mmCIF file of C-alpha atoms and ligand atoms in Angstrom:
data_model
loop_
_atom_site.group_PDB
_atom_site.id
_atom_site.type_symbol
_atom_site.label_atom_id
_atom_site.label_comp_id
_atom_site.label_asym_id
_atom_site.label_seq_id
_atom_site.Cartn_x
_atom_site.Cartn_y
_atom_site.Cartn_z
ATOM 1 C CA MET A 45 35.115 23.641 38.106
ATOM 2 C CA ILE A 46 38.916 23.495 37.857
ATOM 3 C CA TYR A 47 38.786 26.725 35.957
ATOM 4 C CA VAL A 48 36.778 28.464 38.776
ATOM 5 C CA THR A 49 39.197 27.237 41.498
ATOM 6 C CA VAL A 50 42.214 28.541 39.584
ATOM 7 C CA ILE A 51 40.568 31.926 39.198
ATOM 8 C CA LEU A 52 39.706 32.070 42.948
ATOM 9 C CA ASN A 53 43.262 31.113 43.989
ATOM 10 C CA TYR A 54 44.642 33.710 41.657
ATOM 11 C CA ALA A 55 42.308 36.344 43.189
ATOM 12 C CA THR A 56 43.349 35.404 46.741
ATOM 13 C CA LEU A 57 47.036 35.612 45.851
ATOM 14 C CA SER A 58 46.708 39.003 44.224
ATOM 15 C CA PHE A 59 44.688 40.248 47.246
ATOM 16 C CA LEU A 60 47.369 39.045 49.678
ATOM 17 C CA SER A 61 50.100 40.665 47.663
ATOM 18 C CA CYS A 62 48.233 43.992 48.052
ATOM 19 C CA VAL A 63 47.833 43.664 51.883
ATOM 20 C CA LYS A 64 50.534 45.602 53.653
ATOM 21 C CA LEU A 65 51.160 45.351 57.388
ATOM 22 C CA ARG A 66 51.476 48.719 59.062
ATOM 23 C CA SER A 67 55.073 48.977 60.150
ATOM 24 C CA MET A 68 56.033 50.389 63.550
ATOM 25 C CA SER A 69 59.379 51.640 64.765
ATOM 26 C CA ASN A 70 61.047 49.659 67.552
ATOM 27 C CA GLU A 71 60.470 52.602 69.840
ATOM 28 C CA ASP A 72 56.708 52.617 69.140
ATOM 29 C CA THR A 73 56.540 48.848 69.631
ATOM 30 C CA SER A 74 58.220 49.085 72.990
ATOM 31 C CA GLU A 75 55.858 51.932 73.991
ATOM 32 C CA LEU A 76 52.919 49.741 73.003
ATOM 33 C CA GLU A 77 54.290 46.831 75.025
ATOM 34 C CA ILE A 78 54.670 49.049 78.077
ATOM 35 C CA SER A 79 51.087 50.294 77.777
ATOM 36 C CA LEU A 80 49.889 46.688 77.537
ATOM 37 C CA LEU A 81 51.900 45.875 80.661
ATOM 38 C CA LEU A 82 50.400 48.853 82.548
ATOM 39 C CA GLU A 83 46.927 47.854 81.366
ATOM 40 C CA SER A 84 47.540 44.318 82.698
ATOM 41 C CA ILE A 85 48.656 45.684 86.081
ATOM 42 C CA TYR A 86 45.539 47.832 86.231
ATOM 43 C CA GLN A 87 43.153 45.045 85.180
ATOM 44 C CA LYS A 88 44.646 42.457 87.483
ATOM 45 C CA TYR A 89 45.705 44.452 90.565
ATOM 46 C CA GLY A 90 43.750 47.735 90.316
ATOM 47 C CA TYR A 91 46.860 49.972 90.433
ATOM 48 C CA ASP A 92 46.670 52.546 87.686
ATOM 49 C CA PHE A 93 50.046 53.709 86.342
ATOM 50 C CA ARG A 94 48.730 54.379 82.830
ATOM 51 C CA GLN A 95 49.152 58.145 83.145
ATOM 52 C CA TYR A 96 52.454 58.238 84.984
ATOM 53 C CA SER A 97 55.330 59.943 83.198
ATOM 54 C CA LYS A 98 56.724 57.668 80.492
ATOM 55 C CA ALA A 99 60.338 58.374 81.421
ATOM 56 C CA HIS A 100 59.736 57.307 85.038
ATOM 57 C CA ILE A 101 57.840 54.135 84.099
ATOM 58 C CA ASN A 102 60.414 53.170 81.488
ATOM 59 C CA ARG A 103 63.323 53.604 83.890
ATOM 60 C CA ARG A 104 61.722 51.536 86.634
ATOM 61 C CA ILE A 105 60.579 48.730 84.337
ATOM 62 C CA ARG A 106 64.009 48.422 82.671
ATOM 63 C CA ASN A 107 65.595 48.357 86.097
ATOM 64 C CA ARG A 108 63.351 45.498 87.288
ATOM 65 C CA MET A 109 63.972 43.608 84.027
ATOM 66 C CA THR A 110 67.720 43.772 84.618
ATOM 67 C CA LEU A 111 67.361 42.599 88.227
ATOM 68 C CA ALA A 112 65.080 39.722 87.197
ATOM 69 C CA LYS A 113 67.187 38.905 84.121
ATOM 70 C CA LEU A 114 64.223 39.292 81.800
ATOM 71 C CA GLU A 115 64.924 40.153 78.210
ATOM 72 C CA ASP A 116 61.773 41.755 76.928
ATOM 73 C CA ILE A 117 58.609 43.402 78.118
ATOM 74 C CA SER A 118 56.338 40.539 77.096
ATOM 75 C CA GLN A 119 58.276 38.366 79.569
ATOM 76 C CA ILE A 120 57.808 40.859 82.371
ATOM 77 C CA LYS A 121 54.081 41.090 81.519
ATOM 78 C CA ALA A 122 53.670 37.314 81.768
ATOM 79 C CA LYS A 123 55.512 37.300 85.094
ATOM 80 C CA VAL A 124 53.443 40.154 86.510
ATOM 81 C CA LEU A 125 50.245 38.340 85.600
ATOM 82 C CA ASN A 126 51.284 34.972 87.011
ATOM 83 C CA ASP A 127 53.528 35.751 89.948
ATOM 84 C CA GLU A 128 52.020 37.953 92.669
ATOM 85 C CA SER A 129 55.205 38.426 94.623
ATOM 86 C CA PHE A 130 56.980 39.612 91.468
ATOM 87 C CA ALA A 131 54.083 41.992 90.780
ATOM 88 C CA HIS A 132 54.445 43.292 94.330
ATOM 89 C CA SER A 133 58.156 44.043 93.750
ATOM 90 C CA LEU A 134 57.317 45.906 90.562
ATOM 91 C CA LEU A 135 54.662 47.951 92.360
ATOM 92 C CA GLN A 136 57.271 48.883 94.962
ATOM 93 C CA ASP A 137 59.618 49.919 92.142
ATOM 94 C CA LEU A 138 57.008 52.162 90.595
ATOM 95 C CA SER A 139 56.363 53.939 93.886
ATOM 96 C CA ILE A 140 59.539 55.822 94.785
ATOM 97 C CA THR A 141 59.480 56.393 98.525
ATOM 98 C CA VAL A 142 62.589 58.527 98.942
ATOM 99 C CA THR A 143 61.908 61.159 101.603
ATOM 100 C CA GLU A 144 63.537 63.051 104.475
ATOM 101 C CA MET A 145 62.663 64.933 107.629
ATOM 102 C CA PHE A 146 62.493 68.679 107.016
ATOM 103 C CA ARG A 147 63.317 68.018 103.351
ATOM 104 C CA ASP A 148 64.133 71.410 101.741
ATOM 105 C CA GLU A 149 64.691 73.436 104.885
ATOM 106 C CA ASP A 150 63.732 76.710 103.154
ATOM 107 C CA PHE A 151 60.307 75.255 102.468
ATOM 108 C CA TYR A 152 59.782 74.500 106.174
ATOM 109 C CA LYS A 153 61.064 77.955 107.093
ATOM 110 C CA SER A 154 58.455 79.466 104.810
ATOM 111 C CA LEU A 155 55.809 77.131 106.222
ATOM 112 C CA ARG A 156 56.538 78.491 109.701
ATOM 113 C CA GLU A 157 56.527 82.092 108.523
ATOM 114 C CA ASN A 158 53.667 82.105 106.027
ATOM 115 C CA VAL A 159 51.363 79.186 106.780
ATOM 116 C CA ILE A 160 51.441 78.705 110.557
ATOM 117 C CA PRO A 161 50.010 82.226 111.224
ATOM 118 C CA ILE A 162 47.033 81.334 109.003
ATOM 119 C CA LEU A 163 46.527 77.985 110.758
ATOM 120 C CA LYS A 164 46.562 79.794 114.108
ATOM 121 C CA THR A 165 43.304 81.510 113.162
ATOM 122 C CA TYR A 166 41.380 78.195 113.062
ATOM 123 C CA PRO A 167 39.852 76.503 116.138
ATOM 124 C CA PHE A 168 40.480 73.026 114.628
ATOM 125 C CA ILE A 169 43.005 72.249 111.934
ATOM 126 C CA LYS A 170 42.971 69.438 109.376
ATOM 127 C CA ILE A 171 46.081 68.700 107.344
ATOM 128 C CA TRP A 172 46.507 66.159 104.533
ATOM 129 C CA HIS A 173 49.922 64.803 103.559
ATOM 130 C CA ALA A 174 49.227 63.081 100.230
ATOM 131 C CA GLY A 175 51.994 60.666 99.222
ATOM 132 C CA CYS A 176 53.605 60.651 102.670
ATOM 133 C CA ALA A 177 55.890 57.654 101.927
ATOM 134 C CA THR A 178 57.517 56.453 105.179
ATOM 135 C CA GLY A 179 56.150 59.380 107.180
ATOM 136 C CA GLU A 180 59.135 61.673 107.756
ATOM 137 C CA GLU A 181 57.199 64.623 106.328
ATOM 138 C CA ALA A 182 54.233 64.076 108.671
ATOM 139 C CA TYR A 183 56.534 63.796 111.709
ATOM 140 C CA SER A 184 58.248 67.046 110.648
ATOM 141 C CA MET A 185 54.842 68.718 110.534
ATOM 142 C CA ALA A 186 53.893 67.310 113.954
ATOM 143 C CA ILE A 187 57.108 68.761 115.419
ATOM 144 C CA ILE A 188 56.426 72.235 114.009
ATOM 145 C CA LEU A 189 52.816 72.158 115.220
ATOM 146 C CA GLN A 190 53.943 71.140 118.724
ATOM 147 C CA GLU A 191 56.447 73.980 118.824
ATOM 148 C CA GLU A 192 53.815 76.446 117.641
ATOM 149 C CA GLY A 193 51.257 75.240 120.200
ATOM 150 C CA LEU A 194 48.857 73.940 117.529
ATOM 151 C CA TYR A 195 49.245 70.180 117.640
ATOM 152 C CA ASP A 196 46.499 69.475 120.168
ATOM 153 C CA ARG A 197 43.871 71.002 117.890
ATOM 154 C CA THR A 198 45.150 69.380 114.706
ATOM 155 C CA THR A 199 44.445 66.135 112.871
ATOM 156 C CA ILE A 200 47.075 65.114 110.331
ATOM 157 C CA TYR A 201 45.894 62.672 107.652
ATOM 158 C CA ALA A 202 48.964 61.025 106.146
ATOM 159 C CA THR A 203 48.179 58.891 103.112
ATOM 160 C CA ASP A 204 49.974 56.841 100.499
ATOM 161 C CA PHE A 205 49.032 53.967 98.206
ATOM 162 C CA ASN A 206 52.104 52.015 99.266
ATOM 163 C CA GLN A 207 51.004 49.965 102.293
ATOM 164 C CA HIS A 208 54.533 48.809 103.022
ATOM 165 C CA ALA A 209 55.704 52.443 103.327
ATOM 166 C CA LEU A 210 52.659 53.313 105.445
ATOM 167 C CA ASN A 211 53.387 50.475 107.883
ATOM 168 C CA ARG A 212 56.890 51.831 108.368
ATOM 169 C CA ALA A 213 55.524 55.338 108.798
ATOM 170 C CA LYS A 214 53.159 54.156 111.511
ATOM 171 C CA GLU A 215 56.040 52.539 113.432
ATOM 172 C CA GLY A 216 58.035 55.780 113.321
ATOM 173 C CA ILE A 217 61.361 53.959 113.576
ATOM 174 C CA PHE A 218 64.149 55.383 111.428
ATOM 175 C CA SER A 219 67.811 54.689 110.911
ATOM 176 C CA ASN A 220 70.221 56.507 113.208
ATOM 177 C CA SER A 221 72.477 57.151 110.233
ATOM 178 C CA MET A 222 70.132 59.863 108.931
ATOM 179 C CA MET A 223 69.931 61.831 112.169
ATOM 180 C CA ARG A 224 72.883 64.124 111.542
ATOM 181 C CA GLU A 225 71.317 65.287 108.274
ATOM 182 C CA TYR A 226 67.812 65.555 109.730
ATOM 183 C CA THR A 227 69.137 67.545 112.703
ATOM 184 C CA SER A 228 70.826 69.964 110.353
ATOM 185 C CA ASN A 229 67.672 70.277 108.192
ATOM 186 C CA TYR A 230 65.599 70.922 111.313
ATOM 187 C CA GLN A 231 67.943 73.592 112.655
ATOM 188 C CA LEU A 232 68.228 75.368 109.295
ATOM 189 C CA SER A 233 64.441 75.354 108.974
ATOM 190 C CA GLY A 234 64.069 77.341 112.213
ATOM 191 C CA GLY A 235 63.672 74.476 114.717
ATOM 192 C CA LYS A 236 63.406 75.687 118.301
ATOM 193 C CA GLU A 237 64.420 72.690 120.433
ATOM 194 C CA PRO A 238 67.257 70.153 120.459
ATOM 195 C CA PHE A 239 66.152 67.770 117.683
ATOM 196 C CA SER A 240 67.099 64.788 119.856
ATOM 197 C CA SER A 241 64.245 65.673 122.235
ATOM 198 C CA TYR A 242 61.792 64.278 119.639
ATOM 199 C CA TYR A 243 63.040 60.700 119.654
ATOM 200 C CA THR A 244 64.769 58.018 121.667
ATOM 201 C CA SER A 245 67.689 55.994 120.312
ATOM 202 C CA SER A 246 67.793 52.241 120.412
ATOM 203 C CA HIS A 247 70.136 49.759 118.670
ATOM 204 C CA GLY A 248 71.132 51.951 115.728
ATOM 205 C CA HIS A 249 67.610 53.264 115.277
ATOM 206 C CA ILE A 250 65.561 56.128 116.580
ATOM 207 C CA ILE A 251 61.943 55.914 117.687
ATOM 208 C CA MET A 252 59.788 59.005 117.273
ATOM 209 C CA ASN A 253 58.030 60.199 120.451
ATOM 210 C CA GLN A 254 54.557 58.848 121.013
ATOM 211 C CA SER A 255 53.315 62.412 121.577
ATOM 212 C CA LEU A 256 54.037 63.177 117.891
ATOM 213 C CA LYS A 257 52.023 60.212 116.674
ATOM 214 C CA LYS A 258 48.856 60.753 118.626
ATOM 215 C CA ASN A 259 47.049 63.011 116.127
ATOM 216 C CA ILE A 260 48.309 61.402 112.927
ATOM 217 C CA VAL A 261 45.853 59.189 111.040
ATOM 218 C CA TRP A 262 47.703 56.928 108.578
ATOM 219 C CA ALA A 263 45.563 55.716 105.687
ATOM 220 C CA ASN A 264 45.858 53.973 102.366
ATOM 221 C CA HIS A 265 44.659 56.305 99.614
ATOM 222 C CA ASN A 266 45.395 56.237 95.902
ATOM 223 C CA LEU A 267 45.447 59.683 94.298
ATOM 224 C CA VAL A 268 44.609 58.222 90.896
ATOM 225 C CA THR A 269 41.705 55.933 91.705
ATOM 226 C CA ASP A 270 40.282 57.132 95.041
ATOM 227 C CA SER A 271 38.058 60.155 95.584
ATOM 228 C CA VAL A 272 38.188 63.209 97.863
ATOM 229 C CA PHE A 273 39.706 62.237 101.172
ATOM 230 C CA ALA A 274 38.492 64.902 103.613
ATOM 231 C CA GLU A 275 37.867 68.637 103.722
ATOM 232 C CA VAL A 276 41.107 70.155 104.979
ATOM 233 C CA HIS A 277 42.872 73.469 105.664
ATOM 234 C CA LEU A 278 46.279 72.449 104.354
ATOM 235 C CA ILE A 279 47.435 69.912 101.774
ATOM 236 C CA LEU A 280 51.047 68.924 101.254
ATOM 237 C CA CYS A 281 51.734 66.831 98.193
ATOM 238 C CA ARG A 282 55.423 67.185 97.534
ATOM 239 C CA ASN A 283 57.513 65.229 95.047
ATOM 240 C CA VAL A 284 54.606 63.056 93.935
ATOM 241 C CA LEU A 285 53.052 64.858 90.933
ATOM 242 C CA ILE A 286 56.442 64.928 89.284
ATOM 243 C CA TYR A 287 55.844 61.259 88.391
ATOM 244 C CA PHE A 288 52.494 61.965 86.680
ATOM 245 C CA ASP A 289 51.790 63.158 83.128
ATOM 246 C CA ASN A 290 50.011 66.498 82.595
ATOM 247 C CA THR A 291 46.515 65.045 82.301
ATOM 248 C CA LEU A 292 46.879 63.116 85.531
ATOM 249 C CA GLN A 293 48.366 66.142 87.312
ATOM 250 C CA ASN A 294 45.262 68.097 86.332
ATOM 251 C CA LYS A 295 42.990 65.346 87.624
ATOM 252 C CA VAL A 296 44.798 65.217 90.965
ATOM 253 C CA GLN A 297 44.788 69.018 91.224
ATOM 254 C CA LYS A 298 40.997 68.831 90.905
ATOM 255 C CA LEU A 299 40.947 66.427 93.844
ATOM 256 C CA PHE A 300 43.068 68.840 95.908
ATOM 257 C CA TYR A 301 40.961 71.827 94.919
ATOM 258 C CA GLU A 302 37.802 70.012 96.007
ATOM 259 C CA SER A 303 39.399 68.857 99.268
ATOM 260 C CA LEU A 304 40.616 72.304 100.336
ATOM 261 C CA LYS A 305 38.454 74.753 102.230
ATOM 262 C CA THR A 306 38.303 78.264 100.783
ATOM 263 C CA GLY A 307 41.438 80.051 101.997
ATOM 264 C CA GLY A 308 43.149 76.673 102.396
ATOM 265 C CA ILE A 309 46.812 76.160 101.522
ATOM 266 C CA LEU A 310 48.406 73.841 98.974
ATOM 267 C CA CYS A 311 52.114 72.981 99.148
ATOM 268 C CA LEU A 312 53.849 71.297 96.217
ATOM 269 C CA GLY A 313 57.413 70.110 95.628
ATOM 270 C CA SER A 314 60.173 72.340 94.286
ATOM 271 C CA LYS A 315 59.767 70.996 90.730
ATOM 272 C CA GLU A 316 55.968 71.028 90.756
ATOM 273 C CA GLY A 317 53.513 73.834 90.057
ATOM 274 C CA LEU A 318 50.027 74.923 89.112
ATOM 275 C CA ARG A 319 50.854 77.178 86.185
ATOM 276 C CA PHE A 320 49.926 74.669 83.493
ATOM 277 C CA THR A 321 46.799 73.408 85.183
ATOM 278 C CA GLU A 322 43.284 74.788 84.954
ATOM 279 C CA PHE A 323 43.441 75.673 88.672
ATOM 280 C CA TYR A 324 46.173 78.303 88.498
ATOM 281 C CA GLU A 325 43.713 81.209 88.560
ATOM 282 C CA LYS A 326 41.915 79.828 91.586
ATOM 283 C CA TYR A 327 44.923 80.247 93.881
ATOM 284 C CA THR A 328 47.269 83.064 94.887
ATOM 285 C CA GLU A 329 50.966 82.405 95.420
ATOM 286 C CA LEU A 330 51.911 82.727 99.082
ATOM 287 C CA ASP A 331 55.512 81.840 98.346
ATOM 288 C CA LYS A 332 56.306 81.423 94.671
ATOM 289 C CA LYS A 333 59.733 79.878 95.163
ATOM 290 C CA GLN A 334 58.602 77.368 97.777
ATOM 291 C CA ARG A 335 55.461 76.464 95.768
ATOM 292 C CA ILE A 336 52.967 77.446 98.458
ATOM 293 C CA PHE A 337 49.523 78.457 97.168
ATOM 294 C CA LYS A 338 46.353 79.772 98.834
ATOM 295 C CA LYS A 339 42.923 78.852 97.476
ATOM 296 C CA ARG A 340 41.076 82.066 96.565
ATOM 297 C CA TYR A 341 37.597 80.715 95.904
HETATM 298 C C1 LIG B 562 59.165 60.594 96.438
HETATM 299 S S1 LIG B 562 57.919 60.169 97.587
HETATM 300 C C2 LIG B 562 57.574 61.742 98.305
HETATM 301 C C3 LIG B 562 57.452 61.657 99.798
HETATM 302 C C4 LIG B 562 57.254 62.994 100.517
HETATM 303 N N1 LIG B 562 56.028 63.633 100.077
HETATM 304 C C5 LIG B 562 58.425 63.898 100.324
HETATM 305 O O1 LIG B 562 58.339 64.872 99.557
HETATM 306 O O2 LIG B 562 59.478 63.664 100.927
HETATM 307 C C6 LIG B 562 56.514 59.858 96.543
HETATM 308 C C7 LIG B 562 55.414 59.099 97.240
HETATM 309 O O3 LIG B 562 54.235 59.203 96.443
HETATM 310 C C8 LIG B 562 53.541 57.994 96.541
HETATM 311 N N2 LIG B 562 52.621 57.859 95.413
HETATM 312 C C9 LIG B 562 52.896 57.685 94.097
HETATM 313 N N3 LIG B 562 51.774 57.530 93.387
HETATM 314 C C10 LIG B 562 50.740 57.609 94.282
HETATM 315 C C11 LIG B 562 49.337 57.510 94.165
HETATM 316 N N4 LIG B 562 48.772 57.289 92.986
HETATM 317 N N5 LIG B 562 48.584 57.639 95.272
HETATM 318 C C12 LIG B 562 49.159 57.858 96.481
HETATM 319 N N6 LIG B 562 50.490 57.944 96.660
HETATM 320 C C13 LIG B 562 51.283 57.828 95.576
HETATM 321 C C14 LIG B 562 54.646 56.947 96.532
HETATM 322 O O4 LIG B 562 54.203 55.713 97.057
HETATM 323 C C15 LIG B 562 55.691 57.611 97.396
HETATM 324 O O5 LIG B 562 55.591 57.224 98.722
#
């Protein structure tokens, strides 16, 4: 009996000495930890950041860790899972809501010259601003449509997955400090009226005119997890896809393709394009530089 036990122990020891743990670089380990964190956010809160660009996610997570004085990603994961208000702050971090009125004035100039004449041919117009943040882009569109005599026959759907940003968009109250820049953007983009005629000032803020809000429908919509929103003539999704990896960009492009009527227009941000997606052939370029595309079929 003693003899058998000795042999078994010897066998176990020699087996263990042969087992080798797969080694991982620190970089790979940290990548794995981040994917586990993103998986936890998805499982617990339903927000899916698993296919966002790694560089963007990394930057935002490290930033939140510094602010919260957390030393490693497993700590941030535990906090996200157990502290809803912390999770909310992280979700805000991951959704960058930087925006402007008439952002990239040359884009809006081109919109007036190349897109508005097409919209004029429709009896009713539906426009989707996907990833509208705090709404400045949708208000810019409403101003152009008013000036071009199209607003009364238009519905603008302005969507974002960040409810906090959407609530601010709905209010239409912005800081006075931005007005000099917005006025200049508006004028350079071909604006026809004094920009100040579109808002009233009050206590360091400006309030957008009610007449601009009346045909804007604000709605919570997640481009990653929600389906087609509506069938529309024009989609603007600017400075959003830049945060997604290639696979996710393709998936969202499919959503846009399915949401656009034939002959409909797609506007992307200055660093975004269709060239590396499977939809490139299905559009013509209306303005290559300003990333304005027309759906062919
Ligand atoms: C940088 S802002 C762009 C705002 C505006 N389109 C512009 O160009 O000025 C990006 C916006 O995309 C939104 N966003 C990011 N991921 C999203 C998603 N999965 N679904 C809907 N909106 C998303 C963010 O919440 C944010 O408001």
